[in-house]
XYZ file of C-alpha atoms in Angstrom:
706
model
C -34.372 26.633 -32.493
C -34.902 29.327 -35.367
C -33.872 26.421 -38.106
C -37.378 24.740 -36.267
C -38.996 28.303 -36.818
C -37.695 28.640 -40.713
C -38.738 25.500 -41.379
C -42.177 26.255 -40.157
C -42.345 29.938 -41.984
C -41.460 27.648 -44.687
C -43.981 25.376 -45.187
C -46.826 27.735 -43.801
C -45.464 30.015 -46.935
C -45.718 27.640 -49.240
C -49.322 26.462 -48.574
C -50.664 30.088 -48.451
C -48.650 30.445 -52.180
C -50.534 27.454 -53.411
C -54.091 28.799 -51.499
C -53.801 32.204 -52.966
C -53.058 30.341 -56.491
C -55.930 28.175 -56.436
C -58.245 30.739 -54.808
C -57.359 33.266 -57.950
C -58.159 30.516 -60.037
C -61.173 29.812 -58.667
C -62.411 33.613 -58.119
C -61.375 34.382 -62.014
C -63.481 31.387 -62.704
C -66.803 32.898 -60.752
C -66.031 36.349 -62.356
C -65.763 35.773 -65.252
C -62.769 38.475 -65.579
C -65.544 41.074 -65.881
C -65.269 42.783 -62.839
C -61.753 44.316 -63.598
C -60.804 46.727 -66.277
C -58.282 45.900 -68.619
C -56.348 48.987 -67.610
C -56.408 47.898 -63.860
C -55.243 44.533 -65.262
C -52.232 46.363 -67.298
C -51.411 47.998 -64.473
C -51.049 45.692 -61.653
C -49.259 43.898 -64.631
C -46.684 46.271 -64.894
C -46.037 47.130 -60.999
C -45.091 43.464 -60.637
C -42.639 43.861 -63.664
C -41.130 46.358 -62.030
C -40.665 45.088 -59.003
C -39.495 42.612 -59.953
C -36.807 43.982 -62.133
C -36.320 46.319 -59.241
C -35.247 43.245 -56.856
C -33.267 41.810 -59.381
C -31.017 44.514 -60.036
C -31.010 44.588 -56.309
C -29.521 41.021 -55.887
C -27.134 41.893 -58.310
C -25.957 45.132 -56.187
C -25.728 43.490 -53.048
C -23.836 40.346 -54.722
C -21.053 42.866 -56.748
C -21.014 45.506 -53.906
C -20.510 43.425 -51.075
C -18.334 40.655 -52.368
C -14.940 40.935 -51.001
C -11.542 39.555 -51.999
C -12.550 35.657 -50.887
C -16.217 35.015 -50.187
C -19.494 32.747 -51.136
C -19.343 31.012 -54.645
C -23.254 30.769 -54.148
C -23.968 34.963 -54.187
C -21.964 35.820 -57.043
C -23.370 33.704 -59.502
C -26.560 34.282 -57.272
C -25.788 38.400 -58.910
C -24.667 37.185 -62.119
C -27.945 35.514 -62.712
C -30.164 37.620 -61.170
C -28.342 40.775 -63.862
C -29.329 38.426 -66.407
C -33.295 38.030 -65.252
C -33.520 41.476 -64.166
C -32.925 42.392 -67.840
C -35.077 39.655 -69.702
C -38.011 41.033 -67.474
C -37.242 44.929 -68.057
C -38.211 43.811 -72.168
C -40.806 41.238 -70.723
C -42.742 43.664 -69.261
C -42.366 46.452 -71.777
C -43.232 44.352 -74.728
C -46.466 42.866 -72.790
C -47.464 46.825 -71.585
C -47.040 47.981 -75.228
C -43.881 49.955 -74.985
C -41.467 50.166 -77.737
C -37.798 49.909 -76.083
C -34.623 49.055 -78.423
C -36.689 48.128 -81.643
C -38.522 45.364 -80.169
C -42.373 45.974 -81.868
C -43.980 45.136 -78.505
C -46.588 41.547 -78.860
C -47.339 39.143 -76.409
C -45.633 36.446 -78.143
C -42.447 38.356 -78.053
C -43.246 39.148 -74.206
C -44.011 35.414 -73.420
C -40.179 34.443 -75.374
C -38.843 36.902 -72.795
C -40.343 35.327 -70.032
C -39.546 31.972 -70.948
C -35.801 32.813 -71.266
C -35.864 34.059 -68.170
C -37.971 31.446 -66.296
C -35.797 29.146 -67.679
C -32.302 30.574 -66.624
C -33.835 31.098 -63.235
C -35.065 27.524 -63.177
C -31.332 26.607 -64.609
C -29.292 28.892 -62.419
C -30.853 28.220 -59.294
C -30.691 24.358 -59.755
C -26.781 24.785 -60.274
C -26.249 27.251 -58.564
C -27.602 24.741 -55.263
C -26.364 21.718 -56.238
C -23.215 21.700 -55.556
C -21.419 22.642 -51.777
C -20.618 26.362 -51.382
C -17.097 27.638 -52.133
C -14.767 30.365 -51.995
C -14.483 32.976 -54.940
C -11.136 35.133 -55.518
C -12.052 38.948 -56.604
C -10.622 37.771 -60.143
C -13.224 35.145 -60.284
C -15.997 37.460 -59.929
C -14.471 40.000 -62.654
C -13.953 36.998 -64.950
C -17.960 35.790 -64.107
C -19.189 39.370 -64.214
C -18.041 40.083 -67.691
C -19.095 36.534 -69.317
C -22.741 37.277 -67.852
C -22.338 40.379 -69.825
C -21.481 39.014 -72.867
C -24.284 36.511 -72.549
C -26.883 39.289 -72.063
C -26.096 41.276 -73.899
C -25.295 38.372 -77.094
C -29.270 37.037 -76.140
C -30.624 40.514 -76.206
C -29.102 40.913 -79.816
C -30.105 37.747 -80.920
C -33.701 37.998 -80.145
C -33.235 41.583 -81.760
C -31.810 39.850 -84.840
C -34.521 37.711 -85.180
C -37.472 39.064 -83.303
C -39.597 38.668 -86.803
C -38.676 34.839 -87.601
C -39.831 33.926 -83.863
C -42.356 31.268 -83.564
C -45.750 32.388 -82.136
C -45.848 31.379 -78.800
C -49.376 31.102 -77.197
C -51.438 32.338 -80.343
C -54.508 31.671 -81.597
C -54.073 28.381 -82.640
C -53.399 26.777 -79.981
C -50.243 25.847 -78.221
C -47.346 23.870 -79.674
C -45.272 21.036 -78.480
C -42.196 24.011 -77.572
C -45.217 25.393 -75.556
C -45.763 22.254 -73.583
C -42.446 21.722 -73.241
C -41.782 24.762 -71.591
C -44.765 24.865 -69.329
C -43.817 21.458 -67.879
C -40.095 21.439 -68.165
C -39.792 24.838 -65.806
C -42.017 23.790 -63.376
C -39.438 20.419 -62.810
C -35.891 22.459 -62.964
C -37.639 24.285 -59.857
C -39.022 20.792 -57.931
C -34.953 20.200 -58.546
C -33.533 22.822 -57.593
C -35.753 22.303 -54.282
C -34.833 18.757 -53.363
C -30.894 20.003 -54.043
C -31.081 22.752 -51.750
C -32.537 20.465 -49.066
C -30.526 17.502 -50.440
C -27.219 19.484 -49.434
C -28.875 21.203 -46.341
C -30.425 17.404 -45.202
C -28.604 17.508 -41.712
C -29.062 21.295 -40.915
C -30.741 23.688 -42.537
C -29.766 27.665 -42.653
C -32.550 29.762 -42.762
C -31.216 31.562 -46.086
C -31.792 28.071 -47.941
C -34.661 27.737 -46.621
C -35.765 31.442 -47.649
C -34.252 30.156 -51.434
C -36.929 27.085 -51.083
C -39.850 29.482 -50.508
C -38.546 31.865 -53.698
C -38.549 28.642 -55.809
C -41.996 27.395 -55.259
C -43.687 30.709 -55.362
C -41.371 30.992 -59.066
C -43.073 28.078 -59.694
C -46.581 28.970 -58.934
C -46.008 31.963 -60.670
C -44.852 29.951 -63.902
C -48.204 27.973 -63.707
C -49.999 30.789 -63.441
C -48.330 32.927 -66.611
C -48.332 30.003 -68.859
C -50.469 27.209 -68.059
C -53.478 29.315 -66.491
C -53.836 32.467 -68.392
C -50.991 33.105 -71.222
C -52.399 35.690 -73.496
C -52.152 37.878 -70.026
C -56.345 39.006 -69.950
C -57.293 38.252 -66.901
C -56.511 37.734 -63.093
C -54.727 34.881 -63.352
C -51.915 36.481 -64.950
C -51.694 39.726 -63.100
C -51.479 37.449 -59.830
C -48.620 35.859 -61.753
C -46.334 38.477 -61.774
C -46.723 39.511 -58.394
C -45.829 35.945 -57.331
C -42.551 36.102 -59.720
C -42.175 39.235 -57.666
C -42.627 38.130 -54.303
C -40.229 35.221 -54.812
C -37.848 37.390 -56.298
C -38.258 39.314 -53.364
C -37.474 35.888 -51.219
C -33.922 35.567 -53.349
C -33.181 39.116 -52.107
C -33.718 38.114 -48.660
C -31.952 35.035 -48.654
C -28.639 36.745 -50.609
C -29.233 39.329 -48.076
C -29.341 36.673 -45.388
C -26.271 34.743 -46.707
C -23.860 38.287 -47.501
C -24.808 40.242 -44.365
C -27.379 38.677 -41.499
C -25.760 35.480 -41.401
C -22.075 36.857 -41.342
C -22.843 39.091 -39.333
C -24.226 37.178 -36.850
C -21.358 34.437 -36.970
C -19.280 37.303 -36.371
C -21.088 38.199 -32.940
C -20.562 34.448 -32.262
C -17.036 34.243 -32.838
C -16.962 37.919 -30.986
C -19.203 36.055 -28.215
C -16.634 32.710 -28.257
C -13.689 34.652 -27.906
C -15.012 36.522 -25.247
C -16.247 33.813 -23.090
C -12.918 32.362 -23.643
C -11.321 35.213 -22.638
C -13.107 35.295 -19.480
C -13.993 32.084 -18.287
C -11.862 28.586 -17.663
C -12.129 26.185 -20.531
C -11.571 23.098 -18.193
C -14.383 24.009 -15.165
C -16.675 26.841 -16.803
C -15.894 28.842 -14.280
C -15.019 32.574 -14.723
C -11.423 33.323 -14.679
C -8.740 35.820 -12.670
C -9.772 38.476 -15.282
C -13.178 38.341 -14.606
C -12.687 38.118 -11.578
C -10.089 41.292 -11.130
C -13.135 43.242 -13.109
C -16.081 41.903 -11.217
C -14.142 42.621 -7.760
C -12.519 46.266 -8.706
C -16.457 46.932 -9.374
C -17.257 45.676 -5.639
C -15.076 47.351 -4.116
C -15.768 50.750 -6.061
C -19.185 50.109 -4.430
C -18.284 49.213 -1.373
C -15.923 52.198 -0.940
C -15.574 53.026 2.347
C -18.836 51.456 4.411
C -18.889 49.345 6.854
C -19.242 46.263 4.544
C -16.424 43.998 4.336
C -15.299 41.869 1.107
C -13.335 38.467 1.622
C -11.065 37.035 -1.106
C -10.602 33.225 -0.393
C -8.168 31.741 -2.259
C -8.200 27.614 -1.816
C -5.345 25.256 -3.428
C -5.612 21.331 -3.629
C -3.446 19.456 -1.213
C -0.567 17.809 -3.139
C -2.640 18.361 -6.973
C 1.346 18.285 -8.544
C 1.957 14.846 -7.077
C -1.592 13.652 -8.507
C -1.642 15.080 -12.281
C 1.418 13.446 -12.827
C 1.533 10.175 -10.941
C -2.252 9.533 -12.217
C -2.040 11.455 -15.435
C -3.191 14.971 -16.897
C -6.928 13.740 -17.760
C -7.097 12.029 -14.229
C -6.071 16.507 -12.726
C -8.566 17.760 -14.933
C -11.292 15.308 -13.236
C -10.087 16.433 -9.981
C -10.673 20.522 -10.996
C -13.437 19.651 -12.199
C -15.303 17.807 -9.375
C -13.918 20.649 -6.900
C -14.732 22.845 -8.539
C -18.882 22.068 -9.067
C -18.323 21.332 -5.115
C -16.917 24.679 -4.290
C -19.778 26.324 -6.541
C -22.723 24.328 -5.026
C -21.138 25.519 -1.704
C -21.421 29.109 -2.194
C -24.466 31.659 -2.056
C -25.515 32.913 -4.751
C -24.029 36.581 -3.388
C -20.663 35.042 -3.732
C -18.678 34.098 -6.891
C -16.238 31.091 -7.498
C -13.776 31.965 -9.529
C -10.045 29.616 -11.560
C -7.226 31.397 -10.779
C -5.464 29.191 -12.692
C -3.868 25.475 -12.157
C -4.774 23.850 -9.371
C -6.000 27.250 -7.831
C -9.658 28.691 -7.517
C -11.126 31.936 -5.627
C -13.982 32.150 -3.890
C -15.420 36.476 -3.339
C -17.053 36.308 0.090
C -18.860 39.945 -0.002
C -21.855 41.465 2.371
C -20.696 41.049 6.037
C -19.815 43.867 8.328
C -17.553 42.832 10.388
C -14.170 40.219 10.101
C -15.081 37.818 12.419
C -18.048 36.776 9.872
C -16.371 36.760 6.466
C -13.966 34.533 8.883
C -16.326 32.501 9.815
C -18.121 32.228 6.632
C -14.811 31.094 4.503
C -13.844 27.914 7.298
C -17.494 27.138 6.855
C -16.757 27.140 3.066
C -13.485 24.877 3.393
C -14.886 22.833 6.182
C -17.798 21.764 3.854
C -16.402 20.105 0.720
C -16.375 16.661 0.794
C -12.807 15.641 0.461
C -13.521 11.872 -1.086
C -13.259 12.065 -4.939
C -14.057 9.321 -7.641
C -11.467 8.884 -10.443
C -11.541 6.267 -12.989
C -13.761 4.064 -11.051
C -11.327 4.907 -7.683
C -11.572 6.578 -4.615
C -9.320 9.834 -3.647
C -9.600 11.544 -0.749
C -7.916 15.151 -1.174
C -7.672 17.787 1.495
C -7.886 21.804 0.662
C -6.028 24.844 1.764
C -7.163 28.367 1.864
C -5.869 31.973 2.611
C -8.245 34.832 2.976
C -7.785 38.322 2.771
C -10.035 41.033 3.841
C -10.742 44.669 1.697
C -10.519 46.562 3.198
C -8.069 45.828 6.324
C -5.637 43.544 4.208
C -5.520 45.371 1.191
C -6.880 48.526 -0.824
C -7.119 47.581 -4.494
C -8.079 44.732 -6.040
C -4.061 43.164 -7.166
C -3.371 43.728 -3.236
C -6.542 41.741 -1.850
C -5.776 38.694 -4.740
C -2.445 39.007 -4.051
C -2.092 38.510 -0.083
C -5.255 35.756 -0.731
C -2.363 33.893 -2.741
C 0.475 34.425 -0.676
C -1.940 33.152 1.849
C -2.940 30.208 1.245
C 0.481 29.394 -0.199
C 2.016 30.153 3.755
C -1.105 27.928 4.787
C 0.577 25.139 2.574
C 4.027 25.114 3.478
C 3.102 25.544 7.609
C 0.620 22.252 7.232
C -2.469 24.060 7.831
C -6.158 23.812 6.069
C -6.777 27.967 6.876
C -4.725 30.914 7.546
C -5.947 35.222 7.304
C -3.154 37.298 5.994
C -0.319 39.030 7.239
C 2.570 41.457 6.572
C 4.956 38.822 7.555
C 3.874 36.608 4.394
C 4.780 38.834 2.147
C 8.603 39.129 3.431
C 8.797 35.636 2.955
C 7.372 35.203 -0.675
C 9.972 38.458 -1.301
C 12.380 36.513 0.520
C 11.537 32.570 -1.490
C 11.818 35.310 -4.929
C 14.763 36.088 -3.944
C 16.055 32.746 -3.564
C 14.578 31.608 -6.879
C 16.915 34.208 -8.431
C 19.883 32.996 -6.187
C 19.667 29.533 -7.339
C 19.297 30.411 -11.453
C 22.749 32.429 -10.521
C 24.151 29.949 -7.990
C 23.872 26.893 -10.963
C 26.259 29.309 -12.659
C 28.381 30.493 -10.023
C 29.330 27.292 -8.871
C 27.552 27.622 -5.541
C 26.353 23.962 -4.932
C 28.312 20.561 -4.621
C 27.898 17.255 -3.783
C 28.252 15.008 -0.477
C 28.283 11.525 -0.635
C 26.916 8.826 1.905
C 28.391 5.694 2.182
C 25.658 2.504 1.613
C 27.126 -0.696 3.312
C 26.920 -4.523 2.511
C 25.566 -5.931 6.168
C 27.389 -8.971 5.226
C 30.903 -7.728 4.731
C 30.325 -4.143 6.251
C 32.277 -3.224 2.937
C 31.085 0.440 1.426
C 29.376 -1.235 -1.868
C 27.795 1.949 -3.064
C 27.136 5.647 -2.496
C 24.065 7.971 -2.877
C 24.962 11.765 -4.563
C 23.516 14.437 -2.223
C 23.015 17.890 -3.342
C 24.442 21.131 -1.146
C 24.228 24.821 -1.568
C 26.413 26.985 -0.586
C 24.748 30.525 -1.003
C 26.986 33.429 -0.820
C 25.361 35.492 2.241
C 22.988 33.059 4.147
C 25.541 29.759 3.891
C 25.216 26.368 3.259
C 21.781 25.350 3.255
C 20.423 22.319 3.148
C 17.892 20.189 0.846
C 15.217 21.249 2.527
C 15.331 25.006 2.291
C 15.767 24.619 -1.856
C 14.350 21.714 -3.154
C 10.946 22.053 -2.527
C 11.442 25.632 -4.174
C 13.441 24.222 -7.239
C 10.561 21.622 -7.698
C 7.445 24.393 -7.582
C 9.783 27.165 -9.906
C 10.811 24.112 -12.952
C 14.801 24.709 -11.152
C 14.743 20.989 -10.016
C 14.991 19.849 -13.891
C 18.379 21.522 -14.404
C 19.540 20.894 -10.878
C 18.806 17.381 -11.092
C 20.804 17.455 -14.654
C 22.919 18.991 -12.751
C 23.517 16.361 -9.756
C 23.907 13.207 -12.184
C 26.718 15.161 -14.213
C 28.651 16.254 -11.471
C 27.986 12.426 -9.454
C 29.095 10.479 -12.712
C 32.293 12.917 -13.497
C 33.461 12.198 -9.689
C 32.801 8.193 -9.496
C 34.716 8.110 -12.941
C 37.586 10.079 -11.658
C 37.912 7.803 -8.680
C 37.841 4.988 -10.969
C 40.886 6.885 -13.448
C 42.918 7.371 -10.012
C 42.418 3.212 -9.357
C 39.839 2.840 -6.707
C 37.655 -0.024 -7.244
C 34.780 0.679 -8.664
C 31.408 1.099 -7.137
C 27.847 2.101 -7.795
C 27.165 5.505 -7.104
C 22.967 7.164 -7.250
C 21.104 9.859 -8.153
C 17.251 10.143 -7.126
C 15.229 11.745 -10.052
C 12.648 14.298 -9.564
C 9.075 13.693 -10.851
C 9.467 16.687 -13.587
C 13.076 14.667 -14.478
C 11.076 11.058 -15.410
C 8.156 13.215 -16.860
C 10.899 13.916 -19.805
C 10.038 12.379 -22.715
C 13.836 11.802 -23.907
C 15.505 11.260 -19.912
C 16.935 8.158 -21.383
C 18.320 9.717 -24.524
C 19.602 12.908 -21.547
C 21.356 10.120 -19.181
C 23.103 7.883 -22.269
C 24.390 12.001 -23.012
C 25.816 12.222 -19.929
C 27.434 8.779 -19.630
C 29.152 9.113 -22.968
C 30.160 12.828 -22.202
C 32.197 11.624 -19.313
C 33.082 7.771 -20.056
C 31.396 5.886 -17.104
C 29.726 2.881 -17.682
C 26.206 2.661 -17.071
C 26.856 -0.413 -14.679
C 27.723 1.916 -12.207
C 24.858 4.222 -11.586
C 21.892 3.520 -10.063
C 19.077 5.811 -10.452
C 16.151 6.480 -7.594
C 12.573 7.029 -8.187
C 9.455 7.301 -5.804
C 6.653 5.162 -5.971
C 4.294 8.166 -6.910
C 6.062 8.079 -10.048
C 4.888 4.403 -10.783
C 0.974 5.996 -10.731
C 0.718 6.205 -13.931
C 1.912 2.610 -15.123
C 1.980 2.653 -18.899
C 4.428 6.018 -18.894
C 6.509 5.017 -16.141
C 7.071 1.490 -17.822
C 8.301 2.894 -20.870
C 10.325 5.483 -19.278
C 12.320 2.501 -16.846
C 12.740 0.403 -19.502
C 14.087 2.676 -22.089
C 16.720 3.497 -19.003
C 17.398 -0.010 -18.352
C 18.134 -0.733 -21.885
C 21.059 1.896 -21.039
C 22.604 -0.929 -18.309
C 21.578 1.277 -15.280
C 20.110 -0.163 -11.778
C 16.933 1.595 -11.093
C 15.757 1.617 -7.019
C 12.673 2.826 -5.379
C 13.699 5.197 -3.066
C 11.404 5.362 0.314
C 9.487 3.131 -0.394
C 6.790 1.670 2.079
C 4.786 5.329 1.558
C 3.328 5.020 -1.202
C 0.383 3.412 -2.672
C 2.153 0.887 -4.903
C 0.838 -2.588 -6.148
C 2.467 -6.284 -6.063
C 1.567 -6.273 -9.660
C 3.072 -2.654 -10.462
C 6.371 -4.222 -8.456
C 6.488 -7.429 -10.508
C 5.748 -5.402 -14.091
C 8.246 -2.741 -13.141
C 11.905 -3.186 -14.326
C 13.266 -2.347 -10.533
C 16.263 -3.790 -9.107
C 16.231 -2.439 -5.157
C 13.935 -1.520 -2.600
C 15.317 0.938 -0.052
C 13.412 1.108 2.405
C 12.058 3.996 4.258
C 13.710 5.612 6.949
C 10.482 6.170 9.359
C 9.942 2.452 9.680
C 13.746 1.713 10.486
C 13.771 4.504 13.147
C 11.157 3.034 15.087
C 11.835 -0.614 14.555
C 12.865 -1.394 17.924
C 10.276 0.135 19.100
C 7.051 -0.349 16.796
C 5.743 -3.479 16.315
C 4.192 -2.559 13.434
C 7.016 -1.032 12.114
C 9.012 -4.467 12.866
C 6.571 -6.291 10.983
C 6.379 -3.941 7.530
C 10.340 -3.763 7.611
C 10.008 -8.091 7.674
C 7.719 -8.397 4.771
C 9.389 -6.061 2.938
C 12.517 -7.654 3.344
C 10.780 -11.116 2.332
C 8.693 -10.122 -0.321
C 11.887 -8.515 -2.408
C 13.553 -11.744 -1.769
C 10.570 -13.528 -3.474
C 10.383 -10.739 -5.892
C 14.731 -11.099 -6.473
C 14.823 -7.621 -5.300
C 18.364 -6.110 -3.593
C 16.678 -4.444 -0.427
C 18.357 -1.174 1.442
C 17.245 0.063 4.865
C 17.807 3.594 4.994
C 18.135 5.757 8.102
C 20.649 3.229 10.064
C 21.421 4.847 13.210
C 21.878 2.251 15.859
C 23.333 -1.001 16.506
C 20.112 -2.987 17.389
C 18.242 -1.450 14.326
C 21.455 -3.305 12.249
C 21.342 -6.266 13.248
C 17.219 -6.678 13.829
C 17.795 -5.849 9.832
C 20.543 -8.483 9.385
C 17.937 -10.770 11.044
C 15.402 -9.878 8.161
C 18.100 -10.643 5.536
C 18.308 -6.856 4.518
C 21.029 -6.520 1.997
C 22.731 -3.299 2.217
C 21.949 -0.423 4.959
C 22.976 3.575 5.280
C 22.391 5.963 7.886
C 24.444 7.913 10.852
C 25.282 4.895 11.643
C 28.165 4.284 8.947
C 28.196 7.706 8.712
C 26.436 10.984 7.319
C 27.123 12.334 4.610
C 30.031 13.929 3.054
C 32.063 15.908 1.076
C 33.344 14.067 -2.135
C 37.343 14.629 -0.470
C 36.372 12.808 2.566
C 34.665 10.246 1.168
C 37.540 9.311 -1.305
C 39.812 9.010 2.257
C 37.990 7.333 3.754
C 35.156 4.859 2.065
C 36.904 4.082 -1.198
C 39.684 0.978 -1.196
C 42.243 1.168 -3.974
C 42.672 -1.975 -6.350
C 45.382 -4.372 -5.229
C 48.158 -4.250 -8.370
């Protein structure tokens, strides 16, 4: 908008200058020079000349004083140019006004020599300066340029001083010669070329500083025409107005340099500071205020609330299973989901309520102005229940669910940190308990502290060797022989005793410890298998579960290959189990699985039937085995739907030439049903629960004959 205003101002100023020039010419013709005395005209010329000189040296001072180590070349060259023009204008106005200066004899011809030199250098200099893109100039270059300008300036004055009596007379009584005619025409052309150069260089965007210089060139052109075309002898009003036009043009140059040296950098700094402040207080993805902004605003709200009767609620909202969505569909899909949820929550908030993005998949809404706790709770639940769960991502509709945790000032806490922390604790408790909404209670703090302690113990337990493996046999349903085993991690906590995987695996996934823990399981399982082979047992395959974080590692295949080589186990005796959700990002899964298959190991899909795999995925991805989830096997004799699902999976697997393993086999009836469906292998308590390595070796391994 400001650039458009500057364009309009430039056009108006140019038209105004042209109107003034034509008006002066017409006025002079009418008045015939009789109404203005010679002294008045001389005073006008002298004053205009003094202004030109003052502004010229102001331009020079701005370029010199305000020039730092690495700044604009245009600023430097403009300062140098106007130091020369100011010097020439001093001698021009002095010789024109009859003043003896440094040995120069005052006369009109010598004055015109200084004027034409000034105009020619000004036109050429501005054309040169603005015909090329701006660039940075160093401090050393600055000194050299100013020294060169000083030598040129003094040399020009000295040559004119030596040859002042031999110089041809300009604009004398004998008429105007060829040189004068060339100067009259060539200099305005150079001014015009300067205007064209500026407009071309800034054709995409025309900043205010450039347009100001265009205005200066317009007035220079008008001033030159009045001074050389209309009244070169300086006897009328036209000459005086021409001097004033030059003074006005110098002012616009000064203004342009000021914009370039002070105003534009200052405005640019303000913009950068505003951007940095926005980045500090607002989320880049959603545009919502962030946690830092929330702390500041909430602090002010709590202070104003004080000990009054009003309550302030902080509701923290978490997207359930966001990590699975983000990992399986990709980060871009996760970003779209976050943006959509943020917009929907914003639309639901009243003018007094403010939504913030706390980070990752968490949002917070500050709910002020309610007189009692129950009203705050009702409003929080109303907000949660009003969110539309259907979200379109890449032309596919997904249904999401949200969890909300609420804390209320002053009942639940009396500081900003406490209120935010307790609301966050509440939402995590809601997720753990499978609830949509829950308000903070002191017991949550104890559970959170326990989780933190457990996470810290887990880090130490990896180093202390507190984890161990149990193995569950995988049995051929045809022969009844053990043909494989699944390695399952257990934790013997030093104070809490034996912990089940459900107590620490979710925490490991949440904290990122699942990656080192998963690698330890993989290495240890391979070591056991290799050791049993070396002791003469018949080789069988060991299955190891991969977590999503492991599967997303770009160097997973290299890590697995390194472990196999370290242990000395052949890849054909290792099977890696993935889940269906890991295959949602088909491109990533395709590349990762093919990298693993090139090692020679096997790939199986664990808990098959609980996700959303398509036949296209199964056909495309290099899968060797499907493991039917235990939830289908459990009710296979009671629920016709589960029986149909198991039958369909086994039939589909046979057509796709895939092996099928049924998990959770606990009864002989289930076993017989699975045999009828031509299921290859079974795994479950009917055969054995997971047992320590020593027990597995003695009960399920077979020594090679001979």
